[in-house]
Short mmCIF file of C-alpha atoms and ligand atoms in Angstrom, two decimals:
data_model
loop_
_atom_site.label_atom_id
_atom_site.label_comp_id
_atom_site.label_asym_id
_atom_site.label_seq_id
_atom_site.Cartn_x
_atom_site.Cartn_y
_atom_site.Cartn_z
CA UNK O 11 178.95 -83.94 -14.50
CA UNK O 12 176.17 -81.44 -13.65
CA UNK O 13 176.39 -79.93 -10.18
CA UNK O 14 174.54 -77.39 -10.69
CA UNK O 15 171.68 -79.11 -8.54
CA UNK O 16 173.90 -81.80 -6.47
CA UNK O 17 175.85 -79.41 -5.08
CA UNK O 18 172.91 -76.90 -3.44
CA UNK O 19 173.90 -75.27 -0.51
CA UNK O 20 171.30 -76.47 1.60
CA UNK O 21 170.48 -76.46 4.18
CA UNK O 22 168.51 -73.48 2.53
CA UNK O 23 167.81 -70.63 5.29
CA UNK O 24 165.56 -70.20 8.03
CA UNK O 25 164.61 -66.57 9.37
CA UNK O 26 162.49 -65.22 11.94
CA UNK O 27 160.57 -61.90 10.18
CA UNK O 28 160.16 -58.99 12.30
CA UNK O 29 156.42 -58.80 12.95
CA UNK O 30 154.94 -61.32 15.13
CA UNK O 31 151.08 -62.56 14.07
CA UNK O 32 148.80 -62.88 17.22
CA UNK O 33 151.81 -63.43 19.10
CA UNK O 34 153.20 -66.53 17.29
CA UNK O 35 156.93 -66.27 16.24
CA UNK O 36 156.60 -66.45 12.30
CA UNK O 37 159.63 -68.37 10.45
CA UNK O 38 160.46 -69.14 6.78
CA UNK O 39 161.80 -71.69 5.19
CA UNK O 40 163.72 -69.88 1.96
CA UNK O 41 163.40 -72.46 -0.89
CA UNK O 42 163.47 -69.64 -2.87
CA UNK O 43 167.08 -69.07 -2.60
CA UNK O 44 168.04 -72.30 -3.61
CA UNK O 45 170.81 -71.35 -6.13
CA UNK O 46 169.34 -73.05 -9.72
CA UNK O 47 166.58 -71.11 -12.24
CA UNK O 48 165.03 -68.91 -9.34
CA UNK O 49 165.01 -71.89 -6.83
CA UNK O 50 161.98 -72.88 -4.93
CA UNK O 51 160.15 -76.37 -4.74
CA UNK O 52 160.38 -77.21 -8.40
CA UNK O 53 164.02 -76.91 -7.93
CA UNK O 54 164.60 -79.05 -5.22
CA UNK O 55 162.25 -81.30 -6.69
CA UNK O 56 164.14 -81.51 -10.11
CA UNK O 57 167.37 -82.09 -8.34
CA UNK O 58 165.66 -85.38 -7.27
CA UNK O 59 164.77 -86.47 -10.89
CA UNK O 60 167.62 -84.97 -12.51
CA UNK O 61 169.92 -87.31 -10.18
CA UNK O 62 168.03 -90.28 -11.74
CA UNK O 63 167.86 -88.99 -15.29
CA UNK O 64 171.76 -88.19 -14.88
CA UNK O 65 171.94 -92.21 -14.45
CA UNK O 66 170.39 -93.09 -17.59
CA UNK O 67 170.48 -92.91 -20.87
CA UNK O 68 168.15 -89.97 -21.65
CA UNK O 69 168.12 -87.41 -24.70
CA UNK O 70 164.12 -85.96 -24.45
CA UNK O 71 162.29 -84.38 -21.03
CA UNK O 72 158.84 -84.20 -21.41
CA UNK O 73 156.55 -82.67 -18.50
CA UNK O 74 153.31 -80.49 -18.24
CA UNK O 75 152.45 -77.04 -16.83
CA UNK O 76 150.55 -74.01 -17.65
CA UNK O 77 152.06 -70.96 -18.39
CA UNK O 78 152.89 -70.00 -15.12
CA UNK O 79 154.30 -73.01 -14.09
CA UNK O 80 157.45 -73.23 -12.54
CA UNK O 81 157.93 -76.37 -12.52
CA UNK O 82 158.28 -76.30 -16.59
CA UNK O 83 160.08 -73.38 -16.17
CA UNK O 84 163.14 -75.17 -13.74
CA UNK O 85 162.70 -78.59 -15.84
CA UNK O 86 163.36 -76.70 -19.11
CA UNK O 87 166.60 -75.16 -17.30
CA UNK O 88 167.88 -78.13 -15.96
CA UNK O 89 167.65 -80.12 -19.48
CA UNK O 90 169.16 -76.75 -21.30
CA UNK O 91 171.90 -76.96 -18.69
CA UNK O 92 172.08 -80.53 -20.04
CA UNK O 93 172.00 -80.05 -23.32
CA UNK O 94 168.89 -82.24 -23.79
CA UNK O 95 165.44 -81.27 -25.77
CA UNK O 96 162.89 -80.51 -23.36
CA UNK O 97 158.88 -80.30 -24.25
CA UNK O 98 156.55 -78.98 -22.38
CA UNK O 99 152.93 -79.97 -23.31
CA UNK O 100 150.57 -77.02 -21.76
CA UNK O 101 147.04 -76.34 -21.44
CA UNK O 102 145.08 -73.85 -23.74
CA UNK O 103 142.90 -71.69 -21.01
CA UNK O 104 141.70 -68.14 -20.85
CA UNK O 105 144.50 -67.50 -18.57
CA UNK O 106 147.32 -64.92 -19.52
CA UNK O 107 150.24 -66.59 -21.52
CA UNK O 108 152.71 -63.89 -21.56
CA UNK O 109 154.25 -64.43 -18.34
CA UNK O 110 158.41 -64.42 -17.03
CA UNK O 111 157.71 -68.49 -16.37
CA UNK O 112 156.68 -68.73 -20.05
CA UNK O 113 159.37 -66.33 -21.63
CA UNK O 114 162.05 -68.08 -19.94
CA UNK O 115 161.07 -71.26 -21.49
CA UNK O 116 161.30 -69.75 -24.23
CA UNK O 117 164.83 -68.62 -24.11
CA UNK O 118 165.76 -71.72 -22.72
CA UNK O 119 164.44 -73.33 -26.21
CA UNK O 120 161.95 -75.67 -25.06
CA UNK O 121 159.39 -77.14 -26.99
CA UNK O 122 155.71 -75.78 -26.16
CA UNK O 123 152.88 -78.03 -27.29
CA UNK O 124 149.57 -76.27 -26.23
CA UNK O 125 146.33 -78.20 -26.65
CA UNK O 126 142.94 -78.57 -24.90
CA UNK O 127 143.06 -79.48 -20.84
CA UNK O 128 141.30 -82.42 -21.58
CA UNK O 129 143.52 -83.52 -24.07
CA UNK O 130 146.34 -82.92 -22.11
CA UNK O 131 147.34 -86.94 -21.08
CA UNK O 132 146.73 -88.29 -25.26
CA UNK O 133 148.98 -85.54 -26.32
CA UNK O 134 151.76 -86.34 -24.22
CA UNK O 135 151.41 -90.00 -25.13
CA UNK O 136 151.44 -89.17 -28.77
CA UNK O 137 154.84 -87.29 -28.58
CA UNK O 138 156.12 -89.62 -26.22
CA UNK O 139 155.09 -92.44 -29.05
CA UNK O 140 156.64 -89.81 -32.03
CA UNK O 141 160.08 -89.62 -29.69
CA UNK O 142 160.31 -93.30 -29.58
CA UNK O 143 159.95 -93.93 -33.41
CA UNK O 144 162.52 -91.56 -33.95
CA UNK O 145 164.96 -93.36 -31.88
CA UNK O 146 165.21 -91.01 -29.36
CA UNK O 147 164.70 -92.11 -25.07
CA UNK O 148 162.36 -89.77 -23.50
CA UNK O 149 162.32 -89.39 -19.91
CA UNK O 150 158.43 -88.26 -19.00
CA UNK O 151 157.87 -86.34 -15.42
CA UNK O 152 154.82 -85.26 -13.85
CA UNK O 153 153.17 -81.71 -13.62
CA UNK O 154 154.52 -80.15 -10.62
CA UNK O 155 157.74 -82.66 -9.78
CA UNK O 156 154.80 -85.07 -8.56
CA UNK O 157 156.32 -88.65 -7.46
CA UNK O 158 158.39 -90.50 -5.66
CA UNK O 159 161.44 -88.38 -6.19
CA UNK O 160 159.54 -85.42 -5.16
CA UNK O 161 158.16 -86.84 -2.27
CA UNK O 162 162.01 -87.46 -1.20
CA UNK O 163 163.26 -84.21 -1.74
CA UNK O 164 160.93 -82.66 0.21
CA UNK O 165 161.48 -85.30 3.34
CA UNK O 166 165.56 -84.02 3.12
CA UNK O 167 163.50 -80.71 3.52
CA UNK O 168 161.99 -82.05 7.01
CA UNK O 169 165.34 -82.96 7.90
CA UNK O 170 166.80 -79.72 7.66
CA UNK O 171 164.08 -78.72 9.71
CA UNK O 172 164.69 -80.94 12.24
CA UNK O 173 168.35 -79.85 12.58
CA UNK O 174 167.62 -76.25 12.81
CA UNK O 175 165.05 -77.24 15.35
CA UNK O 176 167.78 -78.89 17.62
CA UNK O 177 170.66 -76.42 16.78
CA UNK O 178 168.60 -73.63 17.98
CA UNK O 179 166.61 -75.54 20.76
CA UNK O 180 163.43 -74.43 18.93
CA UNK O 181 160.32 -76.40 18.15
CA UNK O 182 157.99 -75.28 15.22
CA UNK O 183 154.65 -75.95 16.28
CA UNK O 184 153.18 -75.27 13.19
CA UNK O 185 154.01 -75.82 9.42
CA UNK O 186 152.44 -73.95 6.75
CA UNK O 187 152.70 -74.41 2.76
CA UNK O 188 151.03 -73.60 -0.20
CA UNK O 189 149.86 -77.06 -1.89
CA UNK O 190 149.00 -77.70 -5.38
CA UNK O 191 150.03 -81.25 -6.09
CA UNK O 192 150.72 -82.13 -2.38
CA UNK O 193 153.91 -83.31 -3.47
CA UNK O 194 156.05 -80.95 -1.08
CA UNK O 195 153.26 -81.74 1.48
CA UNK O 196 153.64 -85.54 1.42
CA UNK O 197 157.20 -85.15 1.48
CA UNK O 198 157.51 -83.00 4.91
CA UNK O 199 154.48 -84.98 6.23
CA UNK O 200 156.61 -88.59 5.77
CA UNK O 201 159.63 -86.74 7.80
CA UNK O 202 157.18 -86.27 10.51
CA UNK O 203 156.19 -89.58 10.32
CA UNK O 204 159.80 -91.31 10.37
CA UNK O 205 160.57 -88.67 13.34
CA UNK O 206 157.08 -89.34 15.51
CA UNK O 207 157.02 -85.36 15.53
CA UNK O 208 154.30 -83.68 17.36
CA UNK O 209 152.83 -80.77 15.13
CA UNK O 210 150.81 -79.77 12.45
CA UNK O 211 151.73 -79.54 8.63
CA UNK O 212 149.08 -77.30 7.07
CA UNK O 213 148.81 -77.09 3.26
CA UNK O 214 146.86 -74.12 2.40
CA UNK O 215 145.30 -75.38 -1.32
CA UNK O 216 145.75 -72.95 -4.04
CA UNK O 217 143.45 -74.91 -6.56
CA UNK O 218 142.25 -78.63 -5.04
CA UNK O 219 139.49 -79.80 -3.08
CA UNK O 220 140.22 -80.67 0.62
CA UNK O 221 139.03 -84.25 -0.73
CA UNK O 222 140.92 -84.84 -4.20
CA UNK O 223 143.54 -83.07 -2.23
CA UNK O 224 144.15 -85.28 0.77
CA UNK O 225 143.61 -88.14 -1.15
CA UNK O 226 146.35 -87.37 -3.28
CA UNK O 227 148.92 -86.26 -0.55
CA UNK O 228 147.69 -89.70 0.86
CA UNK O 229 148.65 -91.58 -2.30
CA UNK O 230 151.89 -90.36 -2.41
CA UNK O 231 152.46 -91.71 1.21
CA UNK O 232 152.02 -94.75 0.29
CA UNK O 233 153.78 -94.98 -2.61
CA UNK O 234 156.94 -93.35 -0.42
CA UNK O 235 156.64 -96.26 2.43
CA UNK O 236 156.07 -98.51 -0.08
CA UNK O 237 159.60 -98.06 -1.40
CA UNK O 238 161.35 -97.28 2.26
CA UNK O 239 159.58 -100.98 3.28
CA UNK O 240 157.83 -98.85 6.20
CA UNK O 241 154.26 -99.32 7.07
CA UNK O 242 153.06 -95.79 6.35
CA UNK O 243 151.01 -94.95 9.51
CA UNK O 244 149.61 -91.50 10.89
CA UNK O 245 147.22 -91.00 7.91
CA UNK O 246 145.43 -88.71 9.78
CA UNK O 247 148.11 -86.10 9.76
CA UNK O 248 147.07 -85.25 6.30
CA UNK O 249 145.94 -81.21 6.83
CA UNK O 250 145.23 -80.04 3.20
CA UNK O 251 142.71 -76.90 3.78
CA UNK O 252 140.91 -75.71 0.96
CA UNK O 253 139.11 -72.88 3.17
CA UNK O 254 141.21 -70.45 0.91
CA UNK O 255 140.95 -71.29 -2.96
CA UNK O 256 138.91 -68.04 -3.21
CA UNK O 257 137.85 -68.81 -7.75
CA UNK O 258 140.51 -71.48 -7.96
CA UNK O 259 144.03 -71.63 -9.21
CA UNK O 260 145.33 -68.12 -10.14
CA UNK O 261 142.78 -66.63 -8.34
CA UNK O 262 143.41 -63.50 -6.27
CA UNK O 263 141.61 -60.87 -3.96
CA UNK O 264 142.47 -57.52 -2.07
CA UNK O 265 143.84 -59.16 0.76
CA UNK O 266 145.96 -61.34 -0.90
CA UNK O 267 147.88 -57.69 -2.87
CA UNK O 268 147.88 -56.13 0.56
CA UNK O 269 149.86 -59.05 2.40
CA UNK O 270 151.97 -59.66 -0.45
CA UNK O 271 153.23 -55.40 -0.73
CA UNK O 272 153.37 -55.94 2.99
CA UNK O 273 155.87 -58.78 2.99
CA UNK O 274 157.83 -56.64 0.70
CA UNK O 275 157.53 -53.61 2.49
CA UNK O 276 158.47 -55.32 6.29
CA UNK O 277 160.27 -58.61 5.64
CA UNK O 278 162.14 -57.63 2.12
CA UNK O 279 160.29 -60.76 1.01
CA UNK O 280 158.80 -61.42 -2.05
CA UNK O 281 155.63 -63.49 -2.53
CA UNK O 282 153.33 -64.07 -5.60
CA UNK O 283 149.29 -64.04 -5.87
CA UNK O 284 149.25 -67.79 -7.04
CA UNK O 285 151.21 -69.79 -4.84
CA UNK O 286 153.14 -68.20 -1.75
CA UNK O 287 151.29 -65.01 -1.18
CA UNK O 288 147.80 -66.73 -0.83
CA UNK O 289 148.77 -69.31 1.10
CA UNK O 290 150.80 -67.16 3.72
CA UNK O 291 147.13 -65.13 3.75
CA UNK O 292 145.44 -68.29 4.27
CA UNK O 293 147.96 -69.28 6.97
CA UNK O 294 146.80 -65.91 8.66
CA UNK O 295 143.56 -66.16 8.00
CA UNK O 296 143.70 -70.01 9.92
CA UNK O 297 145.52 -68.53 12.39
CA UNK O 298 143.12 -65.99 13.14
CA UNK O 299 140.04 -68.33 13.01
CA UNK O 300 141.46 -71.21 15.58
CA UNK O 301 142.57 -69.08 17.69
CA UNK O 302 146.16 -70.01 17.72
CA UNK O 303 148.17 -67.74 19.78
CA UNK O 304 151.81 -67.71 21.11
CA UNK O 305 153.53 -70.53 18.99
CA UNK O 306 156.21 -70.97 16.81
CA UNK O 307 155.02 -71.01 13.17
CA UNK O 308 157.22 -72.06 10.44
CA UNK O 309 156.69 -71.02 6.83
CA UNK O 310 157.68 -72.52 3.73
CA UNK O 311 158.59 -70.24 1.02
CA UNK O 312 157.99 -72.43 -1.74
CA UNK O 313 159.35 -70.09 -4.79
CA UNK O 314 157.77 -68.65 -7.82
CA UNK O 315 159.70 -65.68 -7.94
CA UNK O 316 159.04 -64.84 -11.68
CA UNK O 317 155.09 -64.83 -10.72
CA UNK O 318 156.03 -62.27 -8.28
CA UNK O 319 157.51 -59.88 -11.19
CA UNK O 320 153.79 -61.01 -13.35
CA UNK O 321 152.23 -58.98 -10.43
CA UNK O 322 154.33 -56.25 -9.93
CA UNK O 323 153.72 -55.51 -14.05
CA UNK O 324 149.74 -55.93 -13.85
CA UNK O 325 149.32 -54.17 -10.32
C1 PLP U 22 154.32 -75.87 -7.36
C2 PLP U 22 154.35 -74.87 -6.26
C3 PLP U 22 153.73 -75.13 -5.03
C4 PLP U 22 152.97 -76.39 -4.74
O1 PLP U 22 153.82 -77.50 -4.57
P1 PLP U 22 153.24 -78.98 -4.64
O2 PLP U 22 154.35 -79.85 -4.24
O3 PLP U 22 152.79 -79.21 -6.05
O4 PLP U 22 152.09 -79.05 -3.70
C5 PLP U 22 153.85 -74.18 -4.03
N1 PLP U 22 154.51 -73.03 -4.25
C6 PLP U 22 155.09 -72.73 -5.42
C7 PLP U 22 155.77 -71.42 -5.57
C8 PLP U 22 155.05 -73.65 -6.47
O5 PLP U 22 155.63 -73.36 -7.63
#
């Protein structure tokens, strides 16, 4: 029996920080301090698919993610924890390789197969195949925790939202994310759905287009009230904002260091460059530029903790 991810103590924690922006009341969600490899989205995420893989007769994990990725990083931990191989298939970019993320995986003993991006889907397939032959049941999931059990994890999230909101007589008017896959988004979007909530779920993008993006988050809808047997309307609550990619995934400016020391310096909070800290910039930066003044934002605080420590080193 491995508990380490049934037994969470969620609901995870929501605070108020200190400083107010343009008069809204600024929450966060901590998904960071959910108690497995560092926590954050790829954790709750994994719990989801772990559950499953728990049921089954599995030996081999096999996912995707750069070097940074935190995703491979909680996978890898979860099938160590397990006692099962775990391979990680990762891209060969210009990026920098020596990061926590990738050093953990490391430790944890997974198996790194780098090769081209565009290569990235045949590779996977061939090991998959090579697994197989050698008698051995490999259980395959997505880059980022994307699919159906993802989705679900993330619309438990909403409902720990919901309960806070009616324990404390609160309503969040606004909730922001940083969205890669959409995954988390499409999750917390399908709460509001089922609940007929009025607000606004923003996902700040840290690499996608606004289209490739929504389309995406709106795939993943589908597929979710596909399996609940619900007819998956309110389409148009789909908010994925790519106003903020600055270069693209990694990508970072001034602003970005000077709200992330900030955090640190007022809240005690630690964001990273990548995920958290440019999407709490962007949430600003939205903020600022519609004008939204006197309501109760909400913050998800996604994870990525070991990115954090990448930029304290290079800073
Ligand atoms: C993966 C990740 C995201 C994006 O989550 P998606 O569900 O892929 O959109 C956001 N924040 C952090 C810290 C992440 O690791």
């Amino acid at each position: 029996m491995f508990t380490e991810l049934n037994n969470f103590n969620r609901p995870t924690p929501i605070q108020q920080l200190n400083k107010n922006w343009l008069g809204n009341r600024v929450f966060i969600k901590r998904e960071d301090l959910l108690p497995f490899s560092f926590g954050g989205n790829k954790a709750r995420k994994a719990a989801g698919f772990f559950a499953e893989i728990d049921r089954g007769n599995y030996d081999v994990i096999m996912t995707y993610g750069s070097s940074s990725s935190n995703h491979a990083r909680v996978v890898a931990n979860c099938a160590a924890a397990r006692g099962l191989h775990c391979v990680v298939v990762s891209p060969i970019d210009d990026k920098e390789t020596n990061t926590f993320n990738r050093r953990i995986l490391e430790v944890l003993g997974a198996e790194i197969i780098q090769c081209p991006l565009d290569k990235v889907s045949e590779t996977i397939a061939l090991r998959m195949e090579e697994l197989r032959m050698g008698n051995q049941n490999p259980y395959f999931i997505q880059g980022g925790g994307h699919g159906l059990h993802g989705t679900q994890s993330y619309v438990e999230a909403y409902e720990e939202i919901v309960s806070y909101e009616s324990q404390t007589n609160l309503h969040f008017d606004y909730i922001f994310l940083a969205s890669g896959t959409g995954t988390t988004q499409a999750g917390l979007i399908a709460g509001q759905i089922k609940h007929q909530d009025q607000r606004q779920i923003i996902g700040i993008s840290i690499a996608r287009t606004q289209q490739r993006g929504t389309h995406v988050i709106e795939e993943s809808l589908i597929e979710y009230f596909e399996d609940e047997q619900l007819n998956p309307i309110g389409m148009g609550l789909v908010h994925f904002n790519a106003d903020y990619i600055l270069e693209g995934y990694g990508s970072c400016n001034a602003q970005i260091c000077e709200v992330i020391d900030a955090m640190l310096r007022e809240e005690g909070v630690a964001l990273d460059p990548t995920y958290t800290g440019k999407a709490f910039w962007g949430m600003r930066q939205y903020l600022q530029q519609h004008s939204i003044e006197g309501k109760n934002v909400l913050f998800m605080h996604t994870g990525g903790t070991p990115i954090f420590y990448d930029y304290m080193k290079e800073r």
